[in-house]
PDB file of C-alpha atoms in Angstrom:
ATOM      1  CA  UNK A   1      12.689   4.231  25.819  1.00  0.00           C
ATOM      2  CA  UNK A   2      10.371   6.127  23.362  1.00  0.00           C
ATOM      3  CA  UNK A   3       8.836   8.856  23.413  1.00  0.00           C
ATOM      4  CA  UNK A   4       5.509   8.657  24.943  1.00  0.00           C
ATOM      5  CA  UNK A   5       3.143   9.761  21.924  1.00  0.00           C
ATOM      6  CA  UNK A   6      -0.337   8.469  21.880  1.00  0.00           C
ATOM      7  CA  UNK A   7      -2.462   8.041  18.846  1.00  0.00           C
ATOM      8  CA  UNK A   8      -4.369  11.201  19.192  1.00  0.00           C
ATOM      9  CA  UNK A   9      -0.435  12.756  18.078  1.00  0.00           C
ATOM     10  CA  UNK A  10      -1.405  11.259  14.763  1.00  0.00           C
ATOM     11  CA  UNK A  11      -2.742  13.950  12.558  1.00  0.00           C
ATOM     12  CA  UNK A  12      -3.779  14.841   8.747  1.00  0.00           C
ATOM     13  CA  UNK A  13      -1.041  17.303   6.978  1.00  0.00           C
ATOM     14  CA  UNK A  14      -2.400  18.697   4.003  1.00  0.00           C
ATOM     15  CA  UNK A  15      -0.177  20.024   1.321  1.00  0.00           C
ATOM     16  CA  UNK A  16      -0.580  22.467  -1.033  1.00  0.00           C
ATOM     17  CA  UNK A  17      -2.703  21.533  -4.464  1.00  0.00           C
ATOM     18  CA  UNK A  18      -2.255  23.657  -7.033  1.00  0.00           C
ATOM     19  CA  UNK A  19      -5.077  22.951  -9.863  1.00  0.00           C
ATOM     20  CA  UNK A  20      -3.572  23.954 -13.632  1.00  0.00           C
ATOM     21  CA  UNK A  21      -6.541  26.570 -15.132  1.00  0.00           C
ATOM     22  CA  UNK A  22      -6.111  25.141 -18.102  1.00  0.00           C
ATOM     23  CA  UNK A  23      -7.256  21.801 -16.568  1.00  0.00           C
ATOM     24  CA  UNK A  24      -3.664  20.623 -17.017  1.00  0.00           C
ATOM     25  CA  UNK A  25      -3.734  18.364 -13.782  1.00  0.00           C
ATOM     26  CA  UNK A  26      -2.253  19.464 -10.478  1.00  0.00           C
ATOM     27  CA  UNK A  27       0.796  19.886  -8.699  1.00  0.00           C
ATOM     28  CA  UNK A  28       1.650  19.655  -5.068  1.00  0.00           C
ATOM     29  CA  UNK A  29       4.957  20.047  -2.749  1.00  0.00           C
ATOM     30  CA  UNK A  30       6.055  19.909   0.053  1.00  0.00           C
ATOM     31  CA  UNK A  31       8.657  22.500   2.087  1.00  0.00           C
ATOM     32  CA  UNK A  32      10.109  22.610   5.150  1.00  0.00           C
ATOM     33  CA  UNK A  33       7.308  24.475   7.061  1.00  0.00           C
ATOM     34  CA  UNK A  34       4.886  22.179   6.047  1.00  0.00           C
ATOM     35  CA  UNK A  35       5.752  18.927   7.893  1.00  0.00           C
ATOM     36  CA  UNK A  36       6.785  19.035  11.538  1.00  0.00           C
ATOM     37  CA  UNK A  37      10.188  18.167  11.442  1.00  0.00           C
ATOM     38  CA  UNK A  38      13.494  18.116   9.230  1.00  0.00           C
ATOM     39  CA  UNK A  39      13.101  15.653   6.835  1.00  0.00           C
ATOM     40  CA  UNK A  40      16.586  13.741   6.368  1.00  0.00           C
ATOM     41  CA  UNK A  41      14.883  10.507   4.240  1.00  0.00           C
ATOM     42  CA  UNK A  42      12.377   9.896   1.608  1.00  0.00           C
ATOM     43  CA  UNK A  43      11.347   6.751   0.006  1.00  0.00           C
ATOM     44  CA  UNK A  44       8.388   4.794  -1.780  1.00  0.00           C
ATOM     45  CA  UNK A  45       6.516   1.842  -1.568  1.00  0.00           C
ATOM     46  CA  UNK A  46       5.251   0.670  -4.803  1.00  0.00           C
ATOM     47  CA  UNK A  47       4.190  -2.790  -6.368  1.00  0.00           C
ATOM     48  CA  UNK A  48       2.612  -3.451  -2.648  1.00  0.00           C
ATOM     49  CA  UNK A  49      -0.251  -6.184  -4.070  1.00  0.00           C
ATOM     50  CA  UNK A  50      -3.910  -5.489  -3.958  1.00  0.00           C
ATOM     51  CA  UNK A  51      -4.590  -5.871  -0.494  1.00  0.00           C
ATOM     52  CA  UNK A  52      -0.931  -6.513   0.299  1.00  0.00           C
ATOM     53  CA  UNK A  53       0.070  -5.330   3.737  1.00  0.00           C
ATOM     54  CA  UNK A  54       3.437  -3.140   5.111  1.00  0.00           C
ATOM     55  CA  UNK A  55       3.866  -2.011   8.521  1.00  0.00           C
ATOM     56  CA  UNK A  56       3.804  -4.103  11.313  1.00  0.00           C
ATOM     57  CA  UNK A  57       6.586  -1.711  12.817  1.00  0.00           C
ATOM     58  CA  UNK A  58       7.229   0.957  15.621  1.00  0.00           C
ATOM     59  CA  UNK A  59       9.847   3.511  15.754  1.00  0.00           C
ATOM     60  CA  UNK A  60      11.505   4.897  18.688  1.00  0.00           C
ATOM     61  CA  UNK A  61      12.860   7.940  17.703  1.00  0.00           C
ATOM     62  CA  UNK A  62      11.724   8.620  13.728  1.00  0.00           C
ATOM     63  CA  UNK A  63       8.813  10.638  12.607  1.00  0.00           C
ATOM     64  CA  UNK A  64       7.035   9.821   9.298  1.00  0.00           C
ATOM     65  CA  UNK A  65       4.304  11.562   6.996  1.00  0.00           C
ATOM     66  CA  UNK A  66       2.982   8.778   4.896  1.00  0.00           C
ATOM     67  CA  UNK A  67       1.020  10.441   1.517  1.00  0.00           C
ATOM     68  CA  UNK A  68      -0.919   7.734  -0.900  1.00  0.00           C
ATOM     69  CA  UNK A  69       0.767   9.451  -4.274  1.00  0.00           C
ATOM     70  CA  UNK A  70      -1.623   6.998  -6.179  1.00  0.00           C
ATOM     71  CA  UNK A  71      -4.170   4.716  -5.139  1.00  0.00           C
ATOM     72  CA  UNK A  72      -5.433   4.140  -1.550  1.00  0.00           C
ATOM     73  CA  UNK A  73      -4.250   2.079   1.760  1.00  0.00           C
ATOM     74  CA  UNK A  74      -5.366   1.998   5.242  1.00  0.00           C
ATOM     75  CA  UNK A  75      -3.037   2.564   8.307  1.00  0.00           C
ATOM     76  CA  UNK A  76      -4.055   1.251  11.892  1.00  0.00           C
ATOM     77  CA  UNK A  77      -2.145   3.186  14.325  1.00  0.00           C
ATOM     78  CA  UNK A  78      -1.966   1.592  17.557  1.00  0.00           C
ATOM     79  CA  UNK A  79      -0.210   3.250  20.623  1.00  0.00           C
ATOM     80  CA  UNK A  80      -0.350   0.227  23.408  1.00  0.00           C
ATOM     81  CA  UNK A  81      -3.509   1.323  24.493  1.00  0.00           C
ATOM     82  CA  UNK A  82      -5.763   2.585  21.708  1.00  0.00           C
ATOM     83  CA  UNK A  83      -6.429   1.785  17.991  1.00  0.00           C
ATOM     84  CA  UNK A  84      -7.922   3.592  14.989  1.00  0.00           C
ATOM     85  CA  UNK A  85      -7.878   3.182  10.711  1.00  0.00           C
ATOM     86  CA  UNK A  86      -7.088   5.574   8.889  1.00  0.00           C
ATOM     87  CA  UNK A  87      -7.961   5.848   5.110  1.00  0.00           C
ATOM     88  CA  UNK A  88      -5.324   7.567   2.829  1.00  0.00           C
ATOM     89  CA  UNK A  89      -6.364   8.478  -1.219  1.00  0.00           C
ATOM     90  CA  UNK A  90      -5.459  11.745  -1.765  1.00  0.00           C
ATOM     91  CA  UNK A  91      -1.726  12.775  -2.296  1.00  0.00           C
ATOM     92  CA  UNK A  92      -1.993  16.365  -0.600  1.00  0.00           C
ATOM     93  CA  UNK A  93      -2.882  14.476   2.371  1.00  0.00           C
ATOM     94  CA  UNK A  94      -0.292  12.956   4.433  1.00  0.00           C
ATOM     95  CA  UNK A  95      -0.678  11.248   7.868  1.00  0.00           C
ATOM     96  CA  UNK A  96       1.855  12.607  10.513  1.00  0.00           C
ATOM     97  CA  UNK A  97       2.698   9.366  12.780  1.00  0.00           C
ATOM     98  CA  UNK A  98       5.214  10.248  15.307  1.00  0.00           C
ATOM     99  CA  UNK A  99       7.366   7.824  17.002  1.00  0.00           C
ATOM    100  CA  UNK A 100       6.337   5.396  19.648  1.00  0.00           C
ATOM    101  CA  UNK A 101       3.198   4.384  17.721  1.00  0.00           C
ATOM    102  CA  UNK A 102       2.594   0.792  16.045  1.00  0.00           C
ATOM    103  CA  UNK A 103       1.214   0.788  12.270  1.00  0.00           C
ATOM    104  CA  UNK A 104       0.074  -1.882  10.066  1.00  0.00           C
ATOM    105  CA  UNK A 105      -0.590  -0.932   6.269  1.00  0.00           C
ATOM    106  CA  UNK A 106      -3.476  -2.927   4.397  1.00  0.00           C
ATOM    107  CA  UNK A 107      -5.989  -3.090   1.759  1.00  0.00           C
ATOM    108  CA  UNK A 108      -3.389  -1.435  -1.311  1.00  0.00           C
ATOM    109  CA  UNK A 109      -5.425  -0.345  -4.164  1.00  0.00           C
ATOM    110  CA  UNK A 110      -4.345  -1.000  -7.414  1.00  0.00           C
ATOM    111  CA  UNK A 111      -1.205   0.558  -8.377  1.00  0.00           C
ATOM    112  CA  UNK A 112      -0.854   2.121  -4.695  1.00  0.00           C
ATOM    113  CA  UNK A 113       2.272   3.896  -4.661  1.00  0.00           C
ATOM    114  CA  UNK A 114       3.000   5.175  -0.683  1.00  0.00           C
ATOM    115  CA  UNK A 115       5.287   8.328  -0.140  1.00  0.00           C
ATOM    116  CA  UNK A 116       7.390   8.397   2.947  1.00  0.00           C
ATOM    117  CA  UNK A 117       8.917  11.587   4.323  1.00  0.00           C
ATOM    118  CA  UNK A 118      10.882  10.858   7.225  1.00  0.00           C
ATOM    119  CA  UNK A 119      12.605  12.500  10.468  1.00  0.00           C
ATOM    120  CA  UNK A 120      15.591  10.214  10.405  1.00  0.00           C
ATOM    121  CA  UNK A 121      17.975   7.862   7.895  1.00  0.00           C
ATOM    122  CA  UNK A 122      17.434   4.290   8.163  1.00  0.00           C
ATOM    123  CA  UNK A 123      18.720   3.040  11.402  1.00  0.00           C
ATOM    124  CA  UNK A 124      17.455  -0.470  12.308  1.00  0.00           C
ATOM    125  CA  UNK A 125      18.181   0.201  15.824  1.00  0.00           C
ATOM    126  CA  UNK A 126      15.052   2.610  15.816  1.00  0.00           C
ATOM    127  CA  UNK A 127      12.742  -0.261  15.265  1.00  0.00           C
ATOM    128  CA  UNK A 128      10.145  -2.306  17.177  1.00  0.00           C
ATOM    129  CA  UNK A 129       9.487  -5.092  14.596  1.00  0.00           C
ATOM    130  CA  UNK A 130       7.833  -7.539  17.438  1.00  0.00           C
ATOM    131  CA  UNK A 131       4.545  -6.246  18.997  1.00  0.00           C
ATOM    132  CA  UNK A 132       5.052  -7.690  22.350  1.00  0.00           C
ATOM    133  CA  UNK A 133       8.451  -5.844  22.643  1.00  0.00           C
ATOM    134  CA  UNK A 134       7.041  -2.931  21.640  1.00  0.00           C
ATOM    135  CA  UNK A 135       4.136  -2.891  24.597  1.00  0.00           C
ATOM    136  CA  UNK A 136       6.483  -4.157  26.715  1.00  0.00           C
ATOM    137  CA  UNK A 137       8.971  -0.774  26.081  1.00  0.00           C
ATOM    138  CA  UNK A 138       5.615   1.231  27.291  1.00  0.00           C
TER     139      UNK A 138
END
């Protein structure tokens, strides 16, 4: 059974941006007080197609921040019962999407490239990867 989150869980983390004075770009990180959780995974996606889609997943247990490193992507969250977009084009600015909640990623940008800090290792066991089971687990 998952946890019983709801999509107003689903919050903006901003990180740190540090802007070079010698207008040298910036820099941004990310440490352990920052994201609500221990992070024991990070991964990438990258080479998504414009307008390619991800997603289409639940977890049961695992957290996630997702951060649009370059380019932008939208994320519907969906938690049985309510839906909502969000937009994501700013790498400070991660998307906190605890488990229990559906998302669907669509409309990559050109060269998107979609950071993933995560609460868990890879354990397919965690996932919902058929909508009607997951509504049917709430």
């Amino acid at each position: 059974m998952m946890n019983k989150y709801s999509i107003n869980d689903v919050r903006e983390i901003t990180i740190p941006k540090i802007v070079s004075p010698e207008n040298m770009g910036s820099l941004s990180f990310i440490e352990k007080d920052i994201i609500p959780f221990s992070i024991k995974r990070v991964y990438y996606l990258y080479d998504v197609p414009i307008n390619g889609e991800r997603g289409g997943h639940a977890h049961k247990n695992l957290s996630q921040v997702l951060f649009a490193l370059n380019g932008s992507f939208e994320i519907i969250i969906d938690d049985g019962n309510n839906k909502k977009t969000i937009f994501l084009n700013s790498p400070n600015i991660g998307l906190f999407i605890p488990s229990g909640i559906w998302r669907e990623m669509k409309k990559f940008s050109k060269n998107s490239i979609c950071m993933v800090v995560a609460s868990d290792i890879y354990k397919e066991s965690d996932y919902y990867r058929n909508y009607k089971d997951f509504i049917n687990s709430k």
